[in-house]
Amino acid sequence: MRVKVFALSTCPYCRMSRQFLDENGVAYDVVEVDKLEDDDKQTAIAEVKSLSGGTSFPVIVVGDEVVVGYNKVRIKELLGL
Amino acid sequence: MSAPETGAPGAPPRRRFPEGTTAEDLKAYMGPFVERLGYKFNTDGEFVAMVLEGELEVLATTGDVYCPCRMRTGDPKEDVKIICPCIPFFRDEFAGMRKCWCGLFIRADVEDGAALMGVIAEPEGPIEVPVARVDDMRDGEARRVKVGKTALAVFRVDGEFFALSDVCRHAFAPLSEGWLDGHAVMCPWHGWRYDVRDGTTDHPDADVRTYPVTVRDGEVLVTV
Ligand code: SF4
Ligand code: FES
């Protein structure tokens, strides 16, 4: 299952989510939105908005499901952990 | 020293937190404020340190303590709502989660902040939202409090608290700016009178909605 994490470099829940995925050996792509420049940044923000309806982080995409925040229970469920 | 990009051209930068600001400085500044709002720092000190570290990074790049977990839009009117602590702008959401989005702050009545980690969903149904502290309002005083999209007028009369919609049914004046006469509030615009206990008025079909109020541990909570 494809897992993608939209994160901010300054956000604790983003760090905790990534740590959780690492610990569980889940491979994922990560986009640190605040580290992007200009157009890339705007594109990523637009993507986050359309996925989550807001600009709160992290936004974690698991297959076709979207998890907003460090919702461990939901992430586990979706990954079958 | 790098100048922040805020403010009118040529105007001296407005900086509450100058270069060299530490996590302790932020804590000292924010603590008394969030206490007024019915919140406190998370009981998990390590986690608090981590969030504040993120805020200091944001401060260094933007000139203010924007939320480390949310992205600024570039629109100052919107972004002003995510300057930490942002509790007044998200009273309903945070009251439901019992913590702020990032978890830096938890409600005053929560004992174990670590246990709330990862909670992001709002519970269904009505929620109790802290709107004032008993000691922060005197008898005869009124206060306007926004909870989500709802504007409330909170009154204190004879040591008791009442909450009603802050919108007069005549021409929409804020009742919180009116005058109390016993249990009646007089609208500031044309003097319609509402009973703060049940929202009734002498004009037909013009009562305002009231909200249940609970007082607990020195805090005034309104159920919305
Ligand atoms: S969510 Fe919490 S940490 Fe973020 S700005 Fe609001 S109060 Fe501050
Ligand atoms: S707006 Fe309240 S009396 Fe007219």
Tab-separated table of C-alpha atoms in Angstrom, chain B:
chain	number	residue	atom	x	y	z
B	1	MET	CA	19.607	41.138	12.976
B	2	SER	CA	17.275	40.279	10.122
B	3	ALA	CA	14.160	42.424	9.782
B	4	PRO	CA	10.837	40.583	9.637
B	5	GLU	CA	8.698	41.275	6.604
B	6	THR	CA	5.591	42.319	8.556
B	7	GLY	CA	4.291	45.856	9.085
B	8	ALA	CA	4.099	48.922	6.892
B	9	PRO	CA	7.194	49.837	4.906
B	10	GLY	CA	9.553	51.832	7.060
B	11	ALA	CA	7.636	51.087	10.243
B	12	PRO	CA	9.690	49.584	13.034
B	13	PRO	CA	9.094	45.847	13.207
B	14	ARG	CA	6.617	44.808	15.863
B	15	ARG	CA	8.280	41.993	17.706
B	16	ARG	CA	7.006	40.614	20.949
B	17	PHE	CA	9.701	38.023	20.935
B	18	PRO	CA	13.102	39.425	19.975
B	19	GLU	CA	16.077	37.410	18.887
B	20	GLY	CA	17.335	35.203	21.665
B	21	THR	CA	13.822	34.360	22.892
B	22	THR	CA	13.835	30.998	24.674
B	23	ALA	CA	11.247	28.328	25.301
B	24	GLU	CA	11.081	29.544	28.878
B	25	ASP	CA	10.230	33.060	27.658
B	26	LEU	CA	7.386	31.689	25.563
B	27	LYS	CA	6.102	29.658	28.480
B	28	ALA	CA	6.140	32.645	30.791
B	29	TYR	CA	4.258	34.748	28.239
B	30	MET	CA	1.644	32.165	27.297
B	31	GLY	CA	0.987	30.514	30.648
B	32	PRO	CA	-1.125	33.243	32.277
B	33	PHE	CA	-3.035	33.812	29.032
B	34	VAL	CA	-4.104	30.211	28.451
B	35	GLU	CA	-5.046	29.936	32.103
B	36	ARG	CA	-7.684	32.630	31.445
B	37	LEU	CA	-9.009	30.450	28.654
B	38	GLY	CA	-9.325	27.335	30.783
B	39	TYR	CA	-6.159	25.636	29.539
B	40	LYS	CA	-2.692	24.745	30.788
B	41	PHE	CA	0.544	23.431	29.339
B	42	ASN	CA	0.555	19.729	28.538
B	43	THR	CA	1.657	17.681	31.531
B	44	ASP	CA	4.170	15.909	29.291
B	45	GLY	CA	7.125	18.260	29.661
B	46	GLU	CA	9.255	16.607	27.000
B	47	PHE	CA	6.474	17.018	24.492
B	48	VAL	CA	6.004	20.673	25.451
B	49	ALA	CA	9.711	21.240	24.867
B	50	MET	CA	9.397	19.686	21.419
B	51	VAL	CA	6.454	21.890	20.379
B	52	LEU	CA	8.120	25.037	21.671
B	53	GLU	CA	11.283	24.153	19.795
B	54	GLY	CA	9.167	24.035	16.639
B	55	GLU	CA	7.635	27.407	17.503
B	56	LEU	CA	11.056	28.967	17.989
B	57	GLU	CA	12.032	27.753	14.529
B	58	VAL	CA	8.885	29.321	13.083
B	59	LEU	CA	9.596	32.499	15.040
B	60	ALA	CA	13.084	32.699	13.580
B	61	THR	CA	11.830	32.433	10.007
B	62	THR	CA	8.573	34.427	10.213
B	63	GLY	CA	8.949	36.864	13.120
B	64	ASP	CA	6.027	35.488	15.134
B	65	VAL	CA	5.010	32.290	16.887
B	66	TYR	CA	2.729	30.764	14.290
B	67	CYS	CA	1.482	27.284	14.999
B	68	PRO	CA	4.220	24.764	14.200
B	69	CYS	CA	1.630	22.232	13.008
B	70	ARG	CA	-0.265	24.352	10.536
B	71	MET	CA	0.685	26.141	7.363
B	72	ARG	CA	0.356	29.881	7.018
B	73	THR	CA	-1.785	30.943	4.081
B	74	GLY	CA	-0.052	34.263	3.422
B	75	ASP	CA	-3.330	36.095	4.114
B	76	PRO	CA	-2.700	38.081	7.328
B	77	LYS	CA	-6.401	37.990	8.295
B	78	GLU	CA	-6.361	34.211	8.245
B	79	ASP	CA	-2.899	33.744	9.645
B	80	VAL	CA	-3.625	35.846	12.712
B	81	LYS	CA	-5.818	32.954	13.845
B	82	ILE	CA	-2.912	30.550	14.051
B	83	ILE	CA	-0.578	32.610	16.182
B	84	CYS	CA	0.051	30.593	19.312
B	85	PRO	CA	-1.936	30.247	21.550
B	86	CYS	CA	-4.777	30.063	19.039
B	87	ILE	CA	-7.372	28.761	21.523
B	88	PRO	CA	-9.848	31.701	21.198
B	89	PHE	CA	-10.274	30.945	17.500
B	90	PHE	CA	-10.878	27.228	17.958
B	91	ARG	CA	-12.732	27.086	21.253
B	92	ASP	CA	-15.231	24.484	20.140
B	93	GLU	CA	-12.806	22.162	18.393
B	94	PHE	CA	-10.275	22.248	21.195
B	95	ALA	CA	-12.892	21.899	23.923
B	96	GLY	CA	-14.075	18.739	22.177
B	97	MET	CA	-10.562	17.294	21.865
B	98	ARG	CA	-9.665	18.592	25.351
B	99	LYS	CA	-6.429	19.885	23.884
B	100	CYS	CA	-5.181	22.241	21.214
B	101	TRP	CA	-4.358	20.894	17.801
B	102	CYS	CA	-0.639	20.387	18.500
B	103	GLY	CA	-1.195	19.240	22.067
B	104	LEU	CA	0.895	22.021	23.548
B	105	PHE	CA	-2.069	22.978	25.709
B	106	ILE	CA	-4.615	20.760	27.394
B	107	ARG	CA	-7.792	21.690	29.212
B	108	ALA	CA	-7.282	22.648	32.815
B	109	ASP	CA	-9.252	19.608	34.000
B	110	VAL	CA	-7.152	17.037	32.113
B	111	GLU	CA	-4.752	15.170	34.376
B	112	ASP	CA	-2.713	13.143	31.921
B	113	GLY	CA	-1.857	15.049	28.767
B	114	ALA	CA	0.171	12.177	27.329
B	115	ALA	CA	-2.964	10.023	27.215
B	116	LEU	CA	-4.577	12.511	24.842
B	117	MET	CA	-1.797	12.244	22.298
B	118	GLY	CA	-3.045	11.446	18.865
B	119	VAL	CA	-6.632	12.392	19.679
B	120	ILE	CA	-7.782	14.572	16.839
B	121	ALA	CA	-11.443	13.795	16.327
B	122	GLU	CA	-14.104	15.907	17.936
B	123	PRO	CA	-16.653	13.940	19.899
B	124	GLU	CA	-20.184	14.040	18.537
B	125	GLY	CA	-22.896	16.068	20.167
B	126	PRO	CA	-22.878	19.016	22.545
B	127	ILE	CA	-19.600	20.050	24.177
B	128	GLU	CA	-18.806	22.064	27.253
B	129	VAL	CA	-16.632	25.006	26.320
B	130	PRO	CA	-14.743	27.088	28.912
B	131	VAL	CA	-15.702	30.735	28.356
B	132	ALA	CA	-14.515	32.566	31.468
B	133	ARG	CA	-13.258	32.135	34.990
B	134	VAL	CA	-15.641	32.923	37.791
B	135	ASP	CA	-13.193	35.443	39.268
B	136	ASP	CA	-12.663	37.216	35.973
B	137	MET	CA	-16.227	38.540	35.810
B	138	ARG	CA	-18.038	40.732	38.300
B	139	ASP	CA	-21.760	40.901	38.910
B	140	GLY	CA	-23.445	42.985	36.245
B	141	GLU	CA	-20.676	42.268	33.768
B	142	ALA	CA	-21.140	40.909	30.261
B	143	ARG	CA	-18.720	39.344	27.869
B	144	ARG	CA	-18.859	38.336	24.223
B	145	VAL	CA	-17.312	34.964	23.459
B	146	LYS	CA	-17.088	33.366	20.051
B	147	VAL	CA	-17.431	29.611	20.012
B	148	GLY	CA	-16.914	28.396	16.474
B	149	LYS	CA	-19.396	30.388	14.419
B	150	THR	CA	-21.641	31.126	17.403
B	151	ALA	CA	-21.375	34.458	19.228
B	152	LEU	CA	-22.376	34.163	22.860
B	153	ALA	CA	-23.180	36.855	25.398
B	154	VAL	CA	-22.168	35.662	28.862
B	155	PHE	CA	-23.629	37.563	31.842
B	156	ARG	CA	-23.013	37.423	35.550
B	157	VAL	CA	-25.948	38.387	37.784
B	158	ASP	CA	-25.873	37.865	41.571
B	159	GLY	CA	-23.014	35.392	41.281
B	160	GLU	CA	-24.852	33.324	38.673
B	161	PHE	CA	-23.857	32.982	35.025
B	162	PHE	CA	-26.064	33.012	31.935
B	163	ALA	CA	-25.280	32.543	28.262
B	164	LEU	CA	-27.391	33.630	25.331
B	165	SER	CA	-27.000	34.290	21.679
B	166	ASP	CA	-25.229	37.612	21.308
B	167	VAL	CA	-27.405	38.690	18.417
B	168	CYS	CA	-30.441	40.839	19.106
B	169	ARG	CA	-33.436	39.668	17.091
B	170	HIS	CA	-34.411	43.235	16.184
B	171	ALA	CA	-31.465	44.498	14.136
B	172	PHE	CA	-28.684	42.159	15.248
B	173	ALA	CA	-26.897	44.332	17.829
B	174	PRO	CA	-24.507	42.570	20.225
B	175	LEU	CA	-26.402	42.080	23.496
B	176	SER	CA	-23.098	41.755	25.345
B	177	GLU	CA	-22.727	45.503	24.861
B	178	GLY	CA	-26.087	46.239	26.443
B	179	TRP	CA	-26.944	47.114	30.058
B	180	LEU	CA	-28.164	44.832	32.769
B	181	ASP	CA	-31.140	45.768	34.890
B	182	GLY	CA	-31.602	42.878	37.269
B	183	HIS	CA	-32.015	39.839	35.045
B	184	ALA	CA	-32.933	41.930	32.011
B	185	VAL	CA	-30.431	43.017	29.423
B	186	MET	CA	-31.278	46.110	27.413
B	187	CYS	CA	-30.092	45.973	23.832
B	188	PRO	CA	-27.585	48.756	23.145
B	189	TRP	CA	-29.265	49.820	19.916
B	190	HIS	CA	-33.008	50.208	20.545
B	191	GLY	CA	-33.466	49.033	24.084
B	192	TRP	CA	-35.319	45.764	23.593
B	193	ARG	CA	-35.169	43.822	26.822
B	194	TYR	CA	-34.321	40.159	27.127
B	195	ASP	CA	-34.414	38.027	30.248
B	196	VAL	CA	-30.940	36.514	30.530
B	197	ARG	CA	-32.380	33.448	32.299
B	198	ASP	CA	-34.487	32.214	29.396
B	199	GLY	CA	-33.871	34.577	26.479
B	200	THR	CA	-37.461	35.789	26.416
B	201	THR	CA	-38.435	39.252	25.284
B	202	ASP	CA	-41.716	41.147	25.176
B	203	HIS	CA	-41.706	41.253	21.387
B	204	PRO	CA	-43.545	38.372	19.773
B	205	ASP	CA	-41.405	35.617	18.242
B	206	ALA	CA	-38.177	37.387	19.043
B	207	ASP	CA	-36.716	35.358	21.911
B	208	VAL	CA	-33.005	34.604	21.708
B	209	ARG	CA	-31.471	31.208	22.226
B	210	THR	CA	-29.972	30.407	25.626
B	211	TYR	CA	-27.224	27.922	26.381
B	212	PRO	CA	-26.761	25.785	29.495
B	213	VAL	CA	-24.063	27.062	31.831
B	214	THR	CA	-22.104	24.984	34.338
B	215	VAL	CA	-19.649	26.297	36.901
B	216	ARG	CA	-16.911	23.854	37.866
B	217	ASP	CA	-13.577	24.374	39.621
B	218	GLY	CA	-13.850	28.131	39.227
B	219	GLU	CA	-14.550	27.925	35.511
B	220	VAL	CA	-17.630	28.916	33.588
B	221	LEU	CA	-18.517	26.308	30.961
B	222	VAL	CA	-21.153	26.760	28.293
B	223	THR	CA	-22.656	23.785	26.496
B	224	VAL	CA	-22.991	24.466	22.774
